Structure formats: structure tokens, C-alpha cells
Coordinates of C-alpha atoms and ligand atoms in Angstrom, one line a residue:
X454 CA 0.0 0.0 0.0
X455 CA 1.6 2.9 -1.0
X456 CA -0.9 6.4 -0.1
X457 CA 1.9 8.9 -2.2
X458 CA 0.8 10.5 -5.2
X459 CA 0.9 10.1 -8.6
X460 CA 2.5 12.6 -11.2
X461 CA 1.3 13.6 -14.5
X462 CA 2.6 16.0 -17.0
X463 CA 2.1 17.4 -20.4
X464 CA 3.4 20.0 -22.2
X465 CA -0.1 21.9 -21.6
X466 CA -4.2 20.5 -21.4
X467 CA -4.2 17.7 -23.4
X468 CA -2.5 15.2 -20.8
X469 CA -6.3 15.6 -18.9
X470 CA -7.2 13.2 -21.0
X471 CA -5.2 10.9 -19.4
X472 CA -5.6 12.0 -15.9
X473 CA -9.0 11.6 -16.8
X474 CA -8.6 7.9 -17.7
X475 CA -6.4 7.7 -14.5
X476 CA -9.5 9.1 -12.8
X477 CA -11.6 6.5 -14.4
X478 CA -9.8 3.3 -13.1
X479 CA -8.0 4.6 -10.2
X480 CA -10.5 7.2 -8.1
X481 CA -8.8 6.5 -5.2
X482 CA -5.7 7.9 -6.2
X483 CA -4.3 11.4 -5.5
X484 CA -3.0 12.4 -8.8
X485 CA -0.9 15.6 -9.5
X486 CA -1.4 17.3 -12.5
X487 CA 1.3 20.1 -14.3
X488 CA 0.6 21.4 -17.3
X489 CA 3.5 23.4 -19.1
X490 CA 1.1 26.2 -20.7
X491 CA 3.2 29.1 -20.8
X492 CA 5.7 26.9 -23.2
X493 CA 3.0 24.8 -25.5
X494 CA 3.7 23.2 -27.7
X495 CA 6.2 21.0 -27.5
X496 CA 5.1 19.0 -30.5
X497 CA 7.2 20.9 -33.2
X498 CA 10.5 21.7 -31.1
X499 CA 13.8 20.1 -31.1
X500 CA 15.1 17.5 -28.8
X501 CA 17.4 19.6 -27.0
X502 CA 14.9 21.8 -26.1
X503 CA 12.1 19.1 -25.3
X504 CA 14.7 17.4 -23.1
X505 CA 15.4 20.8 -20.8
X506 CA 11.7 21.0 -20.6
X507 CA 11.0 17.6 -19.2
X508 CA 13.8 17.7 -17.2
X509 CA 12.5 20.8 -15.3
X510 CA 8.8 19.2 -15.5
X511 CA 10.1 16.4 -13.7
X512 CA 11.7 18.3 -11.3
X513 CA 9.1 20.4 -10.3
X514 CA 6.5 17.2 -10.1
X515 CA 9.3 16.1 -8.0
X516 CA 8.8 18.8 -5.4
X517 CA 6.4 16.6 -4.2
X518 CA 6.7 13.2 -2.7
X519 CA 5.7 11.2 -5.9
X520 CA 4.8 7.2 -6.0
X521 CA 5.1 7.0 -9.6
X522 CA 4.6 9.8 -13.0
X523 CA 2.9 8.9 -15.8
X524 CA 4.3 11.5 -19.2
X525 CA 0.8 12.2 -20.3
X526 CA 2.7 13.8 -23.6
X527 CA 3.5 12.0 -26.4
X528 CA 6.6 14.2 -27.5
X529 CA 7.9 14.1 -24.8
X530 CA 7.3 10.2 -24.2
X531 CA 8.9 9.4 -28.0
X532 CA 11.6 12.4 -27.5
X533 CA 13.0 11.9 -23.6
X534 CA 11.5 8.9 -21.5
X535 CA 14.6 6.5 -21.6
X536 CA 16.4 10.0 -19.9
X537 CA 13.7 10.5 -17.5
X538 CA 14.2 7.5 -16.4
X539 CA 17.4 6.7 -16.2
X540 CA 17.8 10.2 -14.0
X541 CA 15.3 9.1 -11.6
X542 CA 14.4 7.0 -9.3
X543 CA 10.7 6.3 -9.2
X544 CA 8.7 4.2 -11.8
X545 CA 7.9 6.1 -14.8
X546 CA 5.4 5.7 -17.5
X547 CA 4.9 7.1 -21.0
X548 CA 2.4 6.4 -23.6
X549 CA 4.1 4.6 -26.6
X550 CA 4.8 1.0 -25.5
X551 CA 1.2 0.5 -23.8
X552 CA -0.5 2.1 -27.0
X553 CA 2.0 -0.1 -29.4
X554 CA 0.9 -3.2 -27.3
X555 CA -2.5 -2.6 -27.7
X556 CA -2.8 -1.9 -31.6
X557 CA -0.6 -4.8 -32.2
X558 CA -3.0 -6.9 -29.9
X559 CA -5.8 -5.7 -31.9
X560 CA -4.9 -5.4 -35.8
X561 CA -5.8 -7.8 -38.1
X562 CA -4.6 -7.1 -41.1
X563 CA -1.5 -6.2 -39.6
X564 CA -1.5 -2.8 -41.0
X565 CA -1.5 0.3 -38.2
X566 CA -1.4 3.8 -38.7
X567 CA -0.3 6.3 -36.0
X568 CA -0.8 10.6 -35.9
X569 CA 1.1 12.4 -33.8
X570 CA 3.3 15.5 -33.5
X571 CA 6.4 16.1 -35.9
X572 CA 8.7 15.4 -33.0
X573 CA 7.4 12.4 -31.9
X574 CA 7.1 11.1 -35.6
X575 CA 10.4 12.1 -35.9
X576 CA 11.9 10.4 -33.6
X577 CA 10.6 6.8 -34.9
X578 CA 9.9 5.7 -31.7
X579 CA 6.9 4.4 -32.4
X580 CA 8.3 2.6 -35.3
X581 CA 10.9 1.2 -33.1
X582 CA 8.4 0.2 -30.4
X583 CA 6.5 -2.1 -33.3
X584 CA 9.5 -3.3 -34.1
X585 CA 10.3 -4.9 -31.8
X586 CA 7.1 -6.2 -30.7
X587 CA 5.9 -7.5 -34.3
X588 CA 8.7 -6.8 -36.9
X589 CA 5.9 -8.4 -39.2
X590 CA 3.7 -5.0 -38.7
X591 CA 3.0 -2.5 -41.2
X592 CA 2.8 1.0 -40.0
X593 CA 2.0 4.0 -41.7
X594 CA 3.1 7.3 -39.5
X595 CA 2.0 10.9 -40.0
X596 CA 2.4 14.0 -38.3
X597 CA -0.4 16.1 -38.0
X598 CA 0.2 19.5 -36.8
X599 CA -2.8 21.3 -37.4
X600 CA -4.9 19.1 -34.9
X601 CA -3.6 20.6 -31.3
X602 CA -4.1 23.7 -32.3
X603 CA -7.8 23.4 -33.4
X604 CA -8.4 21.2 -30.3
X605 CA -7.1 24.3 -28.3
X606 CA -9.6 26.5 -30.2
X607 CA -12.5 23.9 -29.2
X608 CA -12.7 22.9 -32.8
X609 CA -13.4 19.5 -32.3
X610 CA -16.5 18.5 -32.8
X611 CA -17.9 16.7 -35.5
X612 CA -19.9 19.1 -38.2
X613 CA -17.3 21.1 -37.9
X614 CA -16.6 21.9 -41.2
X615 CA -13.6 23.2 -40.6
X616 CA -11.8 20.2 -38.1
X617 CA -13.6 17.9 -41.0
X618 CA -11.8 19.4 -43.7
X619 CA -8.2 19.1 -41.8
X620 CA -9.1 15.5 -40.6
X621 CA -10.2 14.3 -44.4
X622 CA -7.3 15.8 -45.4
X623 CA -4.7 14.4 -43.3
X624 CA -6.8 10.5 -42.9
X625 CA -6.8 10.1 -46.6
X626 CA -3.2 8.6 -47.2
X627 CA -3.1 6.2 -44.2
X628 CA -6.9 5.1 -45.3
X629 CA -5.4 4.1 -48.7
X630 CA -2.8 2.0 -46.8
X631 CA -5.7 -0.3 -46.1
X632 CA -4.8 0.7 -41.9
X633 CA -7.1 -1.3 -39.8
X634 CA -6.3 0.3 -36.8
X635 CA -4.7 4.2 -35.4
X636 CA -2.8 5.6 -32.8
X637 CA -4.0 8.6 -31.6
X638 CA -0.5 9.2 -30.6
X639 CA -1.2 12.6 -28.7
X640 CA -3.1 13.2 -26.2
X641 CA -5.0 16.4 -27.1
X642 CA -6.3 13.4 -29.7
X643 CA -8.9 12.1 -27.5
X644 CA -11.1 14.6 -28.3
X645 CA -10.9 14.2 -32.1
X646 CA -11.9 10.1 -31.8
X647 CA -15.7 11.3 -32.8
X648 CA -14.8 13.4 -35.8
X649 CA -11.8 10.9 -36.5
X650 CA -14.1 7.8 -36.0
X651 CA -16.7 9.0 -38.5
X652 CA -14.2 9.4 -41.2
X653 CA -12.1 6.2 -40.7
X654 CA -15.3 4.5 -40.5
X655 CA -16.1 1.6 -38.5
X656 CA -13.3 -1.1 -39.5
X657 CA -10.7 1.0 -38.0
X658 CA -9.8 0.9 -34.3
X659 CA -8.9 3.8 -32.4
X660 CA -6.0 3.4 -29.8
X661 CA -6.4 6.0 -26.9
X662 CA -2.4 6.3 -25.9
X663 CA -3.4 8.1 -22.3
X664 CA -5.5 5.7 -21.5
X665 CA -3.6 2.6 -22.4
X666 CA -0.6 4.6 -20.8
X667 CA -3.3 5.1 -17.2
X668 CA -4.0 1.3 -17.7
X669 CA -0.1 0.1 -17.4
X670 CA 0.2 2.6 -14.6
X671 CA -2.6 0.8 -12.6
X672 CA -0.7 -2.4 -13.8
X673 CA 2.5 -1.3 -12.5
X674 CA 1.3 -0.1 -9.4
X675 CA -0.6 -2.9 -8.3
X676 CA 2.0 -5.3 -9.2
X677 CA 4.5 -3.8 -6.7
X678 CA 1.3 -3.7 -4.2
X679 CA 1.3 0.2 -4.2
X680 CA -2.2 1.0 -4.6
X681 CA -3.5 2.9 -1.9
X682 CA -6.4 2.2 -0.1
X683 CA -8.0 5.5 0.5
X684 CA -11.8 5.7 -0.3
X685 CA -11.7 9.0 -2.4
X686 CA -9.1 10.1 -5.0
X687 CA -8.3 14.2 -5.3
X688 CA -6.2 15.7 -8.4
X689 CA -4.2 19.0 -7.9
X690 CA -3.7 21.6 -10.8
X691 CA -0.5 22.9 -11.5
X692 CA 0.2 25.5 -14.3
X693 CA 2.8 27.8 -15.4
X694 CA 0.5 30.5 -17.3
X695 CA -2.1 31.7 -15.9
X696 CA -4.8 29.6 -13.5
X697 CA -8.2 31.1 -15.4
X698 CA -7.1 30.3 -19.0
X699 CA -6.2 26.6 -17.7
X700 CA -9.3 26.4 -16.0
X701 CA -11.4 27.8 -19.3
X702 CA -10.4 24.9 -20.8
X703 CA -9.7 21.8 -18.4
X704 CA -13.1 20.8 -18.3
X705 CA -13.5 19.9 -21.7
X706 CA -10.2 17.9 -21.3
X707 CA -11.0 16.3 -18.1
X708 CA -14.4 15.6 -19.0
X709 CA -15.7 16.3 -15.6
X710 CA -15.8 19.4 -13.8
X711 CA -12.2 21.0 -13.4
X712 CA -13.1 23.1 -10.0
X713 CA -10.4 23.5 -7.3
X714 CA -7.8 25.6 -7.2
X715 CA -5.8 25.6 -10.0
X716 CA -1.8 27.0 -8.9
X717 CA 0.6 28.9 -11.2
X718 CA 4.4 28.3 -10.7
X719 CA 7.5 29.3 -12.2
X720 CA 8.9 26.3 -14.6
X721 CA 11.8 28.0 -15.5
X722 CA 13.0 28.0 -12.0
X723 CA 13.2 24.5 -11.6
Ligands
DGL1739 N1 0.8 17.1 -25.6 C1 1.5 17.0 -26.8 C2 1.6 15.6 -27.2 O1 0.9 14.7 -26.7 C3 0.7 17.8 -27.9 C4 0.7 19.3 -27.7 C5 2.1 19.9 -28.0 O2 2.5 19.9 -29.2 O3 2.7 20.3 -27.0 O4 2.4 15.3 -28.1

């Protein structure tokens, strides 16, 4: 039994969708939740830069007295988890390997796509992940830049002509590729899967990576017997822009009312 927290991060709102999942299967837990939003987006930086940023994520998460952190950001999950963990010394968990486990669980054609941000498609380290698990997969990668932005805007709905037209757009080339299942490899993604679903139709899966990245957290911690056995959960908001715009928004993310105090802190002091 273990009653410490557990740390989340993203580069800004869109790792609430996995806190939310976290919510879901673990409402016991404490969870603490930093969102870089003065320095979103990471998705289209360098990994230099990504790396300083996570590093000083990590350390401010670490102020507190953490059980385990689960990199609710895809970029920075492809672009700096083996760092993060080799640096520290609690359990941490990122999205690809869960997510990669999953879609190759589930294709059967053997044929995956995966969207993400240029940095994590970049990197290849989803490509690697498959790899490794299936060399036999065939998968079909494509960075999609203009999707944060719009989900940011609250463009995300379907009828939307305008997320429609970038969703079409972008979907068409891994549809041809005869993909019967996709990564939504970031997590502002989540709230695309209607729009997205609609247009892929109904013979392709879609793979949530926050919360196949919650679900191996659960795994981990009650396989080390560090579940805690409080009755009610809390999550904390941490932000480094300003509280009100994260609040505006973290509903819509969290999918359940984001009330509480929501606390601003310097990132660039840590
Ligand atoms: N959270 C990022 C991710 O999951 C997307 C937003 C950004 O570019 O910072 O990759």
C-alpha cells in the first residue's frame, strides 16, 4: 500500500485526458497534474529543447513526494522517456509501449497507422516500439500538426466543417494504406476520436495512448502492491501560465468538472 501521489505531466491540457482515464480506473488515487502552458507546444520543437523542458517538468513534479509519473505527452514520451528514467528513481510511465501493445493486440490485417506530433514522428519511436514487438507490422506514421491547435480553439466537434476538412485531409493517405487500426499518438487526440471515428469508418480501431498509458500505470502499481487504499481520490492543478485560461479549458479535457484551485508556478526556476 503505497498512499503517495501520482505525477502527471504534459506540455499543456491535453494530458487531462489521461488523468481523466487515470480518474476512471483509479478514483482513489491522489493524482498531480502540471501542465506546461506558458511553453505549449512541445510537438514541433527540437530535442534539446524538449529534453530541458522535461527535465524541469520532472523536477518540479518532484517537489512533491511522488509514487510513480505517468508522461501524459507524447513528444515528450517518444523524445525523452529513456532519460527520464534513467535520472530518476521512481517508476515512470509514457504512452508509446502501452499504446503499441494494444494496436498490435488488436490489428488484423497487420496494417497500423499512427498521428502524432512532428517530433514524436520524428523520432521513430513508435516505429521502433512495433518493431520490436511485431517486426511483421506494417505502419503507416504521419504527423499532424494542425490538430492541437484546433483542439485548443475547441474545434473538435464533429460538423465542424472546418476540423472535417483538416481531418479528411490528413486520414486520406493512411486510409489508402488499407490501416485497420490508429494511434492517436497525442493526447489532445482524444477529443478528435468522434470526428476521426466517422471518417475512418467503423473497421478502424482507435487506440487512446493516455489511457492505455493510465492502464499500465494501474498495472505497475498494483504489481508492486502500491495502490492505496484511500476511499476518495483528489487531483491537484499545477500550471505555469495563468490559472483562469487553464481552467477555461480543463473541463473539456478532463471531461468532468475541473473546480479546485488551479496553482501557477515558475517552470523556468526548476
Ligand atoms: N501534448 C502534446 C503531445 O501529446 C501535444 C501538444 C504539444 O505539441 O505540445 O504530443
Amino acid at each position: 500500500m503505497d498512499q503517495r501521489p501520482i505525477g502527471v505531466f504534459d506540455s499543456g491540457l491535453g494530458g487531462l485526458t489521461a488523468a481523466r482515464q487515470l480518474r476512471r480506473i483509479l478514483p482513489s488515487e491522489n493524482i498531480i497534474y502540471f501542465g506546461d502552458t506558458a511553453r505549449v507546444p512541445y510537438g514541433n520543437r527540437g530535442r534539446e529543447t524538449l529534453l530541458k523542458y522535461a527535465r524541469q517538468d520532472m523536477r518540479f513534479l518532484r517537489s512533491f513526494d511522488l509514487k510513480a509519473v505517468v508522461i501524459a505527452c507524447g513528444t515528450i514520451s517518444t523524445n525523452c522517456l529513456e532519460a527520464l528514467q534513467s535520472e530518476n528513481d521512481i517508476p515512470i510511465v509514457g504512452v508509446v509501449e502501452p499504446a503499441v501493445r494494444r494496436a498490435a493486440g488488436i490489428s488484423r490485417r497487420r496494417r497500423v497507422g499512427l498521428v502524432a506530433t512532428r517530433a514524436s514522428v520524428n523520432s521513430g519511436a513508435y516505429e521502433r516500439a512495433f518493431r520490436r514487438l511485431d517486426p511483421e507490422l506494417s505502419v503507416h506514421s504521419l504527423a499532424c500538426p494542425l490538430f492541437v491547435p484546433l483542439v485548443e480553439e475547441g474545434r473538435c466537434q464533429p460538423g465542424d466543417i472546418v476540423v472535417e476538412t483538416v481531418a479528411r485531409e490528413y486520414l486520406a493517405p493512411l486510409l489508402a494504406e488499407g490501416i485497420d487500426t490508429l494511434v492517436l499518438g497525442c493526447t489532445h487526440y482524444p477529443l478528435l476520436a468522434e470526428v476521426i471515428g466517422e471518417i475512418a469508418g467503423e473497421d478502424v480501431a482507435l487506440v487512446d495512448v493516455g489511457a492505455e498509458a493510465a492502464g499500465a500505470c494501474r498495472d505497475l502499481l498494483a504489481a508492486g502492491d502500491a495502490l492505496t487504499d484511500r476511499k476518495e481520490g483528489s487531483i491537484t492543478f499545477c500550471t505555469s501560465d495563468r490559472a483562469v485560461d487553464f481552467q477555461r479549458l480543463a473541463s473539456l479535457f478532463l471531461g468532468e468538472d475541473a473546480a479546485g484551485p488551479v496553482q501557477q508556478i515558475d517552470i523556468t526556476g526548476y
